[in-house]
Each structure stands twice: as structure tokens, then as C-alpha cells.
Amino acid sequence: MMLRDVRNRKSELRRMLRERDRRVGSEERAVAGELICRLFATVSGWESRRTILFFAPLSTEPDIRPLIIRALAEGKTVLLPRFDPEAETYRPARIGAWPDDLVKGRFGVMEPGEDCGFVGFDTIELTLVPGVAFDGRGRRLGHGAGYYDRILAEASGERAGIAFDWQMVEEAPSEAHDAAMDWIVTQSGYVVCGGAGDKKRRPEAAF
């Protein structure tokens, strides 16, 4: 498929998913977020994960703040992306308190403040990844800026897509630089993808 066709499909799918998302009520979204956090803590090998790269959720994304707060309380190394103006990209920075260590970043997304030091990508054991859409083979559709693809290209460890059920699609169009997930968690189940689009297992709660 020609690159232009792939990008046109991405744009159309983003439009469709945003329309779908607008029809979801706040209560349904909140309940789904709670279920995602509960399931994630069950299937992620939580106890053995010591260094985790989270994301500061937007209002349209699953609310994973309870996981961040729990991780801090348990003494885990909690990382969030912080924009590095010198490198013109995001890098992981460590926080010690939520939300005290956060400031509004360059693109309106909450991120660690300047007092929170950057850490190496090679220290990350698990990265939680938001997106506009995911499919059962681990392919992800982002917002189009490519920042998360750059993070995932550098980060060590596994990649876990975090999504609502209504963000799961039959096929997410992808390009060579688009990073695949190792597994994806929604409010009704999880799927192991293998990180290279090679699906290993699918839960009973079918997507």
C-alpha cells in the first residue's frame, strides 16, 4: 500500500475514533478507567516491576492516576515523559510525588517539572502507552506527532497499550516506524501481542 494511502487511512480512523469517543459519557469513562487499572495491576507482573514509564492521562484517555499513586506509595521508580527542548523530543524523567512534581508542558500535557531529572531509556522495565486506536496484533495509531514512536524506539522493556474497548479496531494502519505493543489492556480484557504483531493469546472478552 502506498504511503499516502496509509496516512489517509490514519487520518480517517482518527476522525472516526474521535467521533466515537465524543459519544462516551463521563461515568462510563470513569468506570472503564477503574477496571483498566484493576486489570493492569493483575496481569502486568506488577510486584516485580520496579521502573515504569507512565503517562499523564488526557481527559480522553484512561485515567491511570491510581496506578501512578500506588507505584509511588510502593517505592517504585515512577517515570513520565518530559519534553527536552534541546533534543526536541520527550525523555523519561523521575517524579517523587503526584501531582506536586508536575507542570503543564509545552503542548498542554502535564509533565515532570525541571527539578525532576532525566533518566536513561535503558532503565525502563515497562512503558504504558496511550493512543487513539489499537488492534489485536499490537499495532497502535497515535495522534500523529510521532513523539511516542520516538520514545518507544529508545525505551527498553515491554510496551503495554492502555485503551478503552471502543479504541480497539480490526486493523490499525501502520508504517515502518510505528512501534508495536507487547500487550494491550482494556476494561474488558487483555491481549498478548508479542510486540511484533504476532498475536499469542486472546482473552474471552473478545475485542
GROMACS .gro file of N, CA, C and O in nm, residues 18-144:
model
  508
   18ARG      N    1  -1.240   0.973   1.719
   18ARG     CA    2  -1.273   1.092   1.798
   18ARG      C    3  -1.424   1.114   1.803
   18ARG      O    4  -1.478   1.156   1.905
   19GLU      N    5  -1.491   1.085   1.694
   19GLU     CA    6  -1.637   1.093   1.694
   19GLU      C    7  -1.696   0.990   1.789
   19GLU      O    8  -1.789   1.019   1.866
   20ARG      N    9  -1.641   0.870   1.787
   20ARG     CA   10  -1.687   0.763   1.876
   20ARG      C   11  -1.664   0.803   2.021
   20ARG      O   12  -1.750   0.782   2.107
   21ASP      N   13  -1.548   0.861   2.049
   21ASP     CA   14  -1.513   0.898   2.186
   21ASP      C   15  -1.606   1.006   2.240
   21ASP      O   16  -1.639   1.006   2.359
   22ARG      N   17  -1.648   1.097   2.155
   22ARG     CA   18  -1.735   1.206   2.199
   22ARG      C   19  -1.871   1.155   2.247
   22ARG      O   20  -1.940   1.225   2.322
   23ARG      N   21  -1.908   1.037   2.207
   23ARG     CA   22  -2.038   0.981   2.246
   23ARG      C   23  -2.032   0.907   2.380
   23ARG      O   24  -2.134   0.858   2.428
   24VAL      N   25  -1.914   0.899   2.440
   24VAL     CA   26  -1.897   0.827   2.566
   24VAL      C   27  -1.917   0.923   2.683
   24VAL      O   28  -1.856   1.030   2.689
   25GLY      N   29  -2.003   0.884   2.777
   25GLY     CA   30  -2.029   0.969   2.893
   25GLY      C   31  -1.919   0.961   2.997
   25GLY      O   32  -1.838   0.868   3.001
   26SER      N   33  -1.914   1.061   3.084
   26SER     CA   34  -1.808   1.069   3.185
   26SER      C   35  -1.815   0.954   3.284
   26SER      O   36  -1.710   0.903   3.328
   27GLU      N   37  -1.935   0.911   3.320
   27GLU     CA   38  -1.948   0.800   3.415
   27GLU      C   39  -1.897   0.669   3.354
   27GLU      O   40  -1.824   0.594   3.419
   28GLU      N   41  -1.935   0.643   3.230
   28GLU     CA   42  -1.887   0.522   3.162
   28GLU      C   43  -1.735   0.524   3.150
   28GLU      O   44  -1.666   0.423   3.170
   29ARG      N   45  -1.679   0.640   3.121
   29ARG     CA   46  -1.535   0.655   3.107
   29ARG      C   47  -1.465   0.629   3.242
   29ARG      O   48  -1.361   0.562   3.247
   30ALA      N   49  -1.523   0.681   3.350
   30ALA     CA   50  -1.463   0.664   3.481
   30ALA      C   51  -1.464   0.518   3.525
   30ALA      O   52  -1.364   0.467   3.577
   31VAL      N   53  -1.576   0.451   3.504
   31VAL     CA   54  -1.587   0.309   3.541
   31VAL      C   55  -1.487   0.227   3.460
   31VAL      O   56  -1.418   0.139   3.514
   32ALA      N   57  -1.478   0.256   3.331
   32ALA     CA   58  -1.384   0.184   3.246
   32ALA      C   59  -1.240   0.204   3.293
   32ALA      O   60  -1.160   0.110   3.296
   33GLY      N   61  -1.207   0.327   3.332
   33GLY     CA   62  -1.072   0.356   3.380
   33GLY      C   63  -1.038   0.276   3.506
   33GLY      O   64  -0.926   0.224   3.519
   34GLU      N   65  -1.134   0.266   3.598
   34GLU     CA   66  -1.112   0.188   3.720
   34GLU      C   67  -1.087   0.041   3.687
   34GLU      O   68  -0.998  -0.023   3.746
   35LEU      N   69  -1.164  -0.014   3.594
   35LEU     CA   70  -1.148  -0.155   3.556
   35LEU      C   71  -1.012  -0.178   3.489
   35LEU      O   72  -0.947  -0.281   3.511
   36ILE      N   73  -0.969  -0.082   3.407
   36ILE     CA   74  -0.839  -0.094   3.340
   36ILE      C   75  -0.727  -0.098   3.444
   36ILE      O   76  -0.637  -0.183   3.436
   37CYS      N   77  -0.732  -0.009   3.541
   37CYS     CA   78  -0.628  -0.007   3.645
   37CYS      C   79  -0.626  -0.137   3.723
   37CYS      O   80  -0.518  -0.193   3.751
   38ARG      N   81  -0.744  -0.188   3.757
   38ARG     CA   82  -0.751  -0.312   3.834
   38ARG      C   83  -0.695  -0.429   3.755
   38ARG      O   84  -0.617  -0.510   3.807
   39LEU      N   85  -0.734  -0.438   3.629
   39LEU     CA   86  -0.687  -0.549   3.545
   39LEU      C   87  -0.537  -0.537   3.519
   39LEU      O   88  -0.463  -0.636   3.524
   40PHE      N   89  -0.491  -0.416   3.493
   40PHE     CA   90  -0.349  -0.396   3.465
   40PHE      C   91  -0.264  -0.443   3.582
   40PHE      O   92  -0.162  -0.512   3.563
   41ALA      N   93  -0.303  -0.409   3.704
   41ALA     CA   94  -0.226  -0.449   3.821
   41ALA      C   95  -0.224  -0.600   3.837
   41ALA      O   96  -0.130  -0.655   3.896
   42THR      N   97  -0.324  -0.668   3.781
   42THR     CA   98  -0.333  -0.813   3.792
   42THR      C   99  -0.246  -0.884   3.688
   42THR      O  100  -0.183  -0.986   3.719
   43VAL      N  101  -0.242  -0.832   3.566
   43VAL     CA  102  -0.178  -0.905   3.456
   43VAL      C  103  -0.040  -0.854   3.419
   43VAL      O  104   0.028  -0.914   3.335
   44SER      N  105   0.006  -0.747   3.482
   44SER     CA  106   0.130  -0.683   3.438
   44SER      C  107   0.256  -0.733   3.508
   44SER      O  108   0.365  -0.687   3.477
   45GLY      N  109   0.242  -0.828   3.602
   45GLY     CA  110   0.356  -0.865   3.683
   45GLY      C  111   0.397  -0.749   3.773
   45GLY      O  112   0.516  -0.722   3.793
   46TRP      N  113   0.297  -0.680   3.825
   46TRP     CA  114   0.316  -0.554   3.898
   46TRP      C  115   0.421  -0.565   4.008
   46TRP      O  116   0.506  -0.477   4.023
   47GLU      N  117   0.417  -0.670   4.087
   47GLU     CA  118   0.505  -0.681   4.203
   47GLU      C  119   0.652  -0.678   4.164
   47GLU      O  120   0.736  -0.627   4.238
   48SER      N  121   0.685  -0.734   4.048
   48SER     CA  122   0.826  -0.742   4.008
   48SER      C  123   0.872  -0.624   3.924
   48SER      O  124   0.992  -0.610   3.897
   49ARG      N  125   0.783  -0.537   3.883
   49ARG     CA  126   0.820  -0.420   3.802
   49ARG      C  127   0.865  -0.308   3.894
   49ARG      O  128   0.788  -0.259   3.976
   50ARG      N  129   0.989  -0.266   3.877
   50ARG     CA  130   1.042  -0.163   3.966
   50ARG      C  131   1.052  -0.026   3.900
   50ARG      O  132   1.042   0.076   3.967
   51THR      N  133   1.075  -0.021   3.769
   51THR     CA  134   1.090   0.106   3.699
   51THR      C  135   0.992   0.112   3.583
   51THR      O  136   1.004   0.035   3.486
   52ILE      N  137   0.893   0.200   3.593
   52ILE     CA  138   0.783   0.203   3.498
   52ILE      C  139   0.767   0.343   3.440
   52ILE      O  140   0.765   0.442   3.515
   53LEU      N  141   0.756   0.350   3.310
   53LEU     CA  142   0.726   0.477   3.243
   53LEU      C  143   0.577   0.487   3.221
   53LEU      O  144   0.519   0.411   3.141
   54PHE      N  145   0.513   0.577   3.295
   54PHE     CA  146   0.369   0.601   3.284
   54PHE      C  147   0.344   0.717   3.187
   54PHE      O  148   0.438   0.772   3.128
   55PHE      N  149   0.218   0.758   3.174
   55PHE     CA  150   0.183   0.880   3.102
   55PHE      C  151   0.083   0.957   3.185
   55PHE      O  152   0.008   0.899   3.264
   56ALA      N  153   0.084   1.088   3.172
   56ALA     CA  154  -0.015   1.173   3.239
   56ALA      C  155  -0.139   1.175   3.151
   56ALA      O  156  -0.135   1.231   3.042
   57PRO      N  157  -0.249   1.112   3.195
   57PRO     CA  158  -0.363   1.095   3.104
   57PRO      C  159  -0.435   1.225   3.070
   57PRO      O  160  -0.458   1.310   3.156
   58LEU      N  161  -0.470   1.236   2.942
   58LEU     CA  162  -0.560   1.342   2.898
   58LEU      C  163  -0.702   1.303   2.936
   58LEU      O  164  -0.730   1.189   2.972
   59SER      N  165  -0.796   1.397   2.924
   59SER     CA  166  -0.934   1.369   2.962
   59SER      C  167  -0.998   1.261   2.875
   59SER      O  168  -1.095   1.196   2.915
   60THR      N  169  -0.944   1.240   2.755
   60THR     CA  170  -0.998   1.140   2.664
   60THR      C  171  -0.930   1.004   2.679
   60THR      O  172  -0.967   0.909   2.610
   61GLU      N  173  -0.833   0.993   2.769
   61GLU     CA  174  -0.757   0.869   2.786
   61GLU      C  175  -0.792   0.801   2.917
   61GLU      O  176  -0.842   0.866   3.010
   62PRO      N  177  -0.769   0.671   2.928
   62PRO     CA  178  -0.795   0.602   3.055
   62PRO      C  179  -0.720   0.669   3.170
   62PRO      O  180  -0.602   0.702   3.158
   63ASP      N  181  -0.790   0.685   3.281
   63ASP     CA  182  -0.732   0.753   3.396
   63ASP      C  183  -0.645   0.653   3.474
   63ASP      O  184  -0.697   0.573   3.554
   64ILE      N  185  -0.514   0.658   3.451
   64ILE     CA  186  -0.423   0.566   3.518
   64ILE      C  187  -0.357   0.630   3.640
   64ILE      O  188  -0.262   0.574   3.696
   65ARG      N  189  -0.411   0.744   3.686
   65ARG     CA  190  -0.352   0.809   3.803
   65ARG      C  191  -0.348   0.718   3.926
   65ARG      O  192  -0.249   0.722   4.000
   66PRO      N  193  -0.450   0.633   3.950
   66PRO     CA  194  -0.440   0.543   4.066
   66PRO      C  195  -0.318   0.451   4.059
   66PRO      O  196  -0.258   0.419   4.163
   67LEU      N  197  -0.280   0.408   3.940
   67LEU     CA  198  -0.161   0.324   3.926
   67LEU      C  199  -0.034   0.402   3.959
   67LEU      O  200   0.058   0.349   4.022
   68ILE      N  201  -0.029   0.527   3.915
   68ILE     CA  202   0.089   0.610   3.943
   68ILE      C  203   0.103   0.633   4.093
   68ILE      O  204   0.211   0.619   4.151
   69ILE      N  205  -0.009   0.667   4.159
   69ILE     CA  206  -0.008   0.692   4.303
   69ILE      C  207   0.031   0.566   4.379
   69ILE      O  208   0.110   0.570   4.475
   70ARG      N  209  -0.021   0.452   4.337
   70ARG     CA  210   0.013   0.325   4.402
   70ARG      C  211   0.162   0.294   4.385
   70ARG      O  212   0.228   0.252   4.481
   71ALA      N  213   0.212   0.314   4.264
   71ALA     CA  214   0.353   0.286   4.237
   71ALA      C  215   0.444   0.372   4.325
   71ALA      O  216   0.545   0.325   4.378
   72LEU      N  217   0.409   0.499   4.341
   72LEU     CA  218   0.488   0.587   4.426
   72LEU      C  219   0.484   0.541   4.572
   72LEU      O  220   0.587   0.538   4.641
   73ALA      N  221   0.364   0.501   4.616
   73ALA     CA  222   0.349   0.455   4.755
   73ALA      C  223   0.429   0.329   4.781
   73ALA      O  224   0.475   0.306   4.894
   74GLU      N  225   0.448   0.248   4.679
   74GLU     CA  226   0.521   0.121   4.694
   74GLU      C  227   0.671   0.137   4.668
   74GLU      O  228   0.744   0.038   4.669
   75GLY      N  229   0.715   0.259   4.643
   75GLY     CA  230   0.857   0.284   4.627
   75GLY      C  231   0.914   0.248   4.492
   75GLY      O  232   1.036   0.236   4.476
   76LYS      N  233   0.829   0.234   4.392
   76LYS     CA  234   0.878   0.207   4.257
   76LYS      C  235   0.938   0.334   4.197
   76LYS      O  236   0.908   0.445   4.243
   77THR      N  237   1.021   0.316   4.097
   77THR     CA  238   1.074   0.430   4.023
   77THR      C  239   0.970   0.468   3.918
   77THR      O  240   0.944   0.393   3.824
   78VAL      N  241   0.907   0.584   3.937
   78VAL     CA  242   0.797   0.629   3.852
   78VAL      C  243   0.848   0.735   3.755
   78VAL      O  244   0.898   0.841   3.797
   79LEU      N  245   0.836   0.705   3.629
   79LEU     CA  246   0.882   0.795   3.524
   79LEU      C  247   0.764   0.845   3.442
   79LEU      O  248   0.664   0.775   3.424
   80LEU      N  249   0.778   0.968   3.391
   80LEU     CA  250   0.681   1.026   3.299
   80LEU      C  251   0.759   1.098   3.189
   80LEU      O  252   0.872   1.145   3.213
   81PRO      N  253   0.703   1.108   3.071
   81PRO     CA  254   0.774   1.181   2.964
   81PRO      C  255   0.781   1.331   2.995
   81PRO      O  256   0.683   1.392   3.037
   82ARG      N  257   0.899   1.388   2.975
   82ARG     CA  258   0.917   1.534   2.986
   82ARG      C  259   0.985   1.583   2.860
   82ARG      O  260   1.081   1.523   2.812
   83PHE      N  261   0.934   1.693   2.805
   83PHE     CA  262   0.989   1.744   2.680
   83PHE      C  263   1.126   1.805   2.704
   83PHE      O  264   1.146   1.886   2.794
   84ASP      N  265   1.221   1.763   2.622
   84ASP     CA  266   1.357   1.816   2.627
   84ASP      C  267   1.374   1.910   2.508
   84ASP      O  268   1.386   1.866   2.394
   85PRO      N  269   1.375   2.042   2.532
   85PRO     CA  270   1.382   2.138   2.420
   85PRO      C  271   1.512   2.129   2.341
   85PRO      O  272   1.515   2.161   2.223
   86GLU      N  273   1.619   2.085   2.406
   86GLU     CA  274   1.746   2.073   2.335
   86GLU      C  275   1.742   1.960   2.233
   86GLU      O  276   1.792   1.973   2.122
   87ALA      N  277   1.680   1.849   2.273
   87ALA     CA  278   1.671   1.734   2.183
   87ALA      C  279   1.545   1.739   2.096
   87ALA      O  280   1.531   1.661   2.002
   88GLU      N  281   1.453   1.832   2.129
   88GLU     CA  282   1.326   1.846   2.058
   88GLU      C  283   1.246   1.715   2.060
   88GLU      O  284   1.184   1.677   1.960
   89THR      N  285   1.248   1.649   2.174
   89THR     CA  286   1.172   1.526   2.189
   89THR      C  287   1.147   1.502   2.338
   89THR      O  288   1.195   1.576   2.424
   90TYR      N  289   1.068   1.398   2.369
   90TYR     CA  290   1.039   1.363   2.508
   90TYR      C  291   1.140   1.261   2.559
   90TYR      O  292   1.182   1.171   2.487
   91ARG      N  293   1.176   1.277   2.688
   91ARG     CA  294   1.263   1.182   2.756
   91ARG      C  295   1.202   1.147   2.890
   91ARG      O  296   1.124   1.226   2.947
   92PRO      N  297   1.233   1.029   2.945
   92PRO     CA  298   1.176   0.992   3.075
   92PRO      C  299   1.240   1.070   3.188
   92PRO      O  300   1.363   1.085   3.195
   93ALA      N  301   1.156   1.120   3.278
   93ALA     CA  302   1.203   1.191   3.397
   93ALA      C  303   1.134   1.131   3.519
   93ALA      O  304   1.017   1.092   3.513
   94ARG      N  305   1.205   1.127   3.630
   94ARG     CA  306   1.153   1.064   3.751
   94ARG      C  307   1.077   1.164   3.838
   94ARG      O  308   1.122   1.277   3.858
   95ILE      N  309   0.961   1.121   3.889
   95ILE     CA  310   0.886   1.203   3.983
   95ILE      C  311   0.884   1.134   4.119
   95ILE      O  312   0.897   1.012   4.129
   96GLY      N  313   0.868   1.215   4.223
   96GLY     CA  314   0.859   1.160   4.358
   96GLY      C  315   0.724   1.182   4.422
   96GLY      O  316   0.695   1.124   4.527
   97ALA      N  317   0.640   1.266   4.360
   97ALA     CA  318   0.508   1.295   4.416
   97ALA      C  319   0.412   1.330   4.303
   97ALA      O  320   0.449   1.394   4.206
   98TRP      N  321   0.286   1.285   4.318
   98TRP     CA  322   0.180   1.318   4.223
   98TRP      C  323   0.071   1.392   4.299
   98TRP      O  324   0.026   1.345   4.403
   99PRO      N  325   0.026   1.509   4.250
   99PRO     CA  326   0.067   1.576   4.126
   99PRO      C  327   0.170   1.687   4.148
   99PRO      O  328   0.197   1.765   4.059
  100ASP      N  329   0.227   1.692   4.270
  100ASP     CA  330   0.312   1.805   4.308
  100ASP      C  331   0.430   1.828   4.214
  100ASP      O  332   0.471   1.943   4.193
  101ASP      N  333   0.485   1.720   4.158
  101ASP     CA  334   0.604   1.732   4.074
  101ASP      C  335   0.572   1.765   3.928
  101ASP      O  336   0.664   1.774   3.846
  102LEU      N  337   0.445   1.785   3.896
  102LEU     CA  338   0.406   1.805   3.757
  102LEU      C  339   0.376   1.952   3.726
  102LEU      O  340   0.329   2.027   3.811
  103VAL      N  341   0.403   1.989   3.602
  103VAL     CA  342   0.369   2.121   3.549
  103VAL      C  343   0.306   2.102   3.411
  103VAL      O  344   0.319   1.996   3.351
  104LYS      N  345   0.239   2.206   3.366
  104LYS     CA  346   0.183   2.198   3.231
  104LYS      C  347   0.296   2.216   3.131
  104LYS      O  348   0.371   2.313   3.135
  105GLY      N  349   0.309   2.120   3.040
  105GLY     CA  350   0.419   2.120   2.945
  105GLY      C  351   0.392   2.200   2.819
  105GLY      O  352   0.290   2.268   2.806
  106ARG      N  353   0.484   2.186   2.726
  106ARG     CA  354   0.484   2.264   2.602
  106ARG      C  355   0.356   2.247   2.522
  106ARG      O  356   0.308   2.341   2.460
  107PHE      N  357   0.298   2.128   2.523
  107PHE     CA  358   0.180   2.100   2.441
  107PHE      C  359   0.053   2.088   2.526
  107PHE      O  360  -0.046   2.030   2.484
  108GLY      N  361   0.058   2.143   2.647
  108GLY     CA  362  -0.058   2.140   2.734
  108GLY      C  363  -0.075   2.011   2.810
  108GLY      O  364  -0.174   1.993   2.882
  109VAL      N  365   0.020   1.919   2.797
  109VAL     CA  366   0.016   1.791   2.868
  109VAL      C  367   0.096   1.805   2.997
  109VAL      O  368   0.205   1.864   2.999
  110MET      N  369   0.043   1.752   3.107
  110MET     CA  370   0.116   1.757   3.233
  110MET      C  371   0.242   1.671   3.223
  110MET      O  372   0.239   1.561   3.168
  111GLU      N  373   0.352   1.723   3.277
  111GLU     CA  374   0.480   1.651   3.270
  111GLU      C  375   0.565   1.688   3.390
  111GLU      O  376   0.537   1.786   3.459
  112PRO      N  377   0.670   1.609   3.420
  112PRO     CA  378   0.757   1.642   3.533
  112PRO      C  379   0.820   1.781   3.517
  112PRO      O  380   0.854   1.822   3.406
  113GLY      N  381   0.835   1.850   3.629
  113GLY     CA  382   0.897   1.981   3.626
  113GLY      C  383   1.047   1.971   3.608
  113GLY      O  384   1.106   1.862   3.606
  114GLU      N  385   1.112   2.086   3.601
  114GLU     CA  386   1.256   2.090   3.574
  114GLU      C  387   1.339   2.030   3.686
  114GLU      O  388   1.453   1.991   3.666
  115ASP      N  389   1.283   2.024   3.807
  115ASP     CA  390   1.357   1.964   3.919
  115ASP      C  391   1.361   1.812   3.910
  115ASP      O  392   1.437   1.749   3.986
  116CYS      N  393   1.281   1.755   3.822
  116CYS     CA  394   1.278   1.610   3.805
  116CYS      C  395   1.379   1.570   3.698
  116CYS      O  396   1.365   1.606   3.581
  117GLY      N  397   1.481   1.499   3.739
  117GLY     CA  398   1.589   1.468   3.647
  117GLY      C  399   1.554   1.363   3.543
  117GLY      O  400   1.473   1.272   3.567
  118PHE      N  401   1.616   1.375   3.427
  118PHE     CA  402   1.602   1.273   3.323
  118PHE      C  403   1.675   1.146   3.366
  118PHE      O  404   1.775   1.151   3.439
  119VAL      N  405   1.624   1.033   3.319
  119VAL     CA  406   1.692   0.905   3.342
  119VAL      C  407   1.709   0.836   3.208
  119VAL      O  408   1.645   0.872   3.108
  120GLY      N  409   1.792   0.735   3.205
  120GLY     CA  410   1.819   0.665   3.080
  120GLY      C  411   1.704   0.578   3.033
  120GLY      O  412   1.635   0.515   3.115
  121PHE      N  413   1.684   0.573   2.904
  121PHE     CA  414   1.581   0.486   2.847
  121PHE      C  415   1.608   0.339   2.880
  121PHE      O  416   1.515   0.259   2.887
  122ASP      N  417   1.733   0.305   2.902
  122ASP     CA  418   1.768   0.165   2.923
  122ASP      C  419   1.734   0.116   3.064
  122ASP      O  420   1.752  -0.002   3.095
  123THR      N  421   1.684   0.204   3.150
  123THR     CA  422   1.644   0.163   3.284
  123THR      C  423   1.498   0.118   3.290
  123THR      O  424   1.455   0.060   3.390
  124ILE      N  425   1.422   0.142   3.184
  124ILE     CA  426   1.277   0.118   3.186
  124ILE      C  427   1.246  -0.030   3.171
  124ILE      O  428   1.297  -0.097   3.082
  125GLU      N  429   1.162  -0.080   3.261
  125GLU     CA  430   1.118  -0.220   3.255
  125GLU      C  431   0.985  -0.235   3.182
  125GLU      O  432   0.958  -0.339   3.122
  126LEU      N  433   0.904  -0.131   3.190
  126LEU     CA  434   0.770  -0.137   3.129
  126LEU      C  435   0.725   0.004   3.095
  126LEU      O  436   0.740   0.095   3.176
  127THR      N  437   0.670   0.021   2.975
  127THR     CA  438   0.616   0.150   2.932
  127THR      C  439   0.467   0.137   2.906
  127THR      O  440   0.423   0.050   2.829
  128LEU      N  441   0.388   0.222   2.972
  128LEU     CA  442   0.244   0.228   2.946
  128LEU      C  443   0.221   0.329   2.833
  128LEU      O  444   0.273   0.441   2.840
  129VAL      N  445   0.144   0.288   2.734
  129VAL     CA  446   0.134   0.368   2.612
  129VAL      C  447  -0.011   0.403   2.580
  129VAL      O  448  -0.094   0.314   2.562
  130PRO      N  449  -0.044   0.533   2.571
  130PRO     CA  450  -0.177   0.573   2.526
  130PRO      C  451  -0.182   0.574   2.374
  130PRO      O  452  -0.079   0.560   2.307
  131GLY      N  453  -0.300   0.592   2.319
  131GLY     CA  454  -0.312   0.600   2.174
  131GLY      C  455  -0.454   0.635   2.135
  131GLY      O  456  -0.545   0.639   2.218
  132VAL      N  457  -0.473   0.661   2.008
  132VAL     CA  458  -0.607   0.685   1.955
  132VAL      C  459  -0.677   0.553   1.927
  132VAL      O  460  -0.797   0.537   1.952
  133ALA      N  461  -0.601   0.454   1.877
  133ALA     CA  462  -0.657   0.323   1.844
  133ALA      C  463  -0.548   0.217   1.851
  133ALA      O  464  -0.429   0.247   1.834
  134PHE      N  465  -0.591   0.094   1.877
  134PHE     CA  466  -0.502  -0.022   1.877
  134PHE      C  467  -0.575  -0.136   1.806
  134PHE      O  468  -0.697  -0.138   1.799
  135ASP      N  469  -0.496  -0.234   1.756
  135ASP     CA  470  -0.561  -0.355   1.706
  135ASP      C  471  -0.503  -0.477   1.778
  135ASP      O  472  -0.407  -0.466   1.857
  136GLY      N  473  -0.561  -0.594   1.753
  136GLY     CA  474  -0.525  -0.715   1.824
  136GLY      C  475  -0.387  -0.766   1.796
  136GLY      O  476  -0.338  -0.856   1.865
  137ARG      N  477  -0.319  -0.712   1.695
  137ARG     CA  478  -0.181  -0.752   1.666
  137ARG      C  479  -0.080  -0.657   1.730
  137ARG      O  480   0.039  -0.670   1.708
  138GLY      N  481  -0.130  -0.562   1.808
  138GLY     CA  482  -0.040  -0.472   1.880
  138GLY      C  483  -0.009  -0.344   1.808
  138GLY      O  484   0.068  -0.262   1.858
  139ARG      N  485  -0.067  -0.324   1.690
  139ARG     CA  486  -0.039  -0.201   1.618
  139ARG      C  487  -0.116  -0.085   1.681
  139ARG      O  488  -0.229  -0.101   1.725
  140ARG      N  489  -0.051   0.030   1.683
  140ARG     CA  490  -0.106   0.148   1.751
  140ARG      C  491  -0.116   0.265   1.656
  140ARG      O  492  -0.027   0.290   1.575
  141LEU      N  493  -0.226   0.339   1.670
  141LEU     CA  494  -0.243   0.466   1.599
  141LEU      C  495  -0.234   0.578   1.701
  141LEU      O  496  -0.314   0.584   1.795
  142GLY      N  497  -0.134   0.664   1.686
  142GLY     CA  498  -0.118   0.777   1.777
  142GLY      C  499  -0.185   0.902   1.724
  142GLY      O  500  -0.265   0.898   1.629
  143HIS      N  501  -0.151   1.014   1.783
  143HIS     CA  502  -0.213   1.141   1.743
  143HIS      C  503  -0.148   1.202   1.619
  143HIS      O  504  -0.200   1.299   1.564
  144GLY      N  505  -0.036   1.149   1.578
  144GLY     CA  506   0.023   1.194   1.452
  144GLY      C  507   0.154   1.270   1.464
  144GLY      O  508   0.222   1.291   1.363
   0.00000   0.00000   0.00000
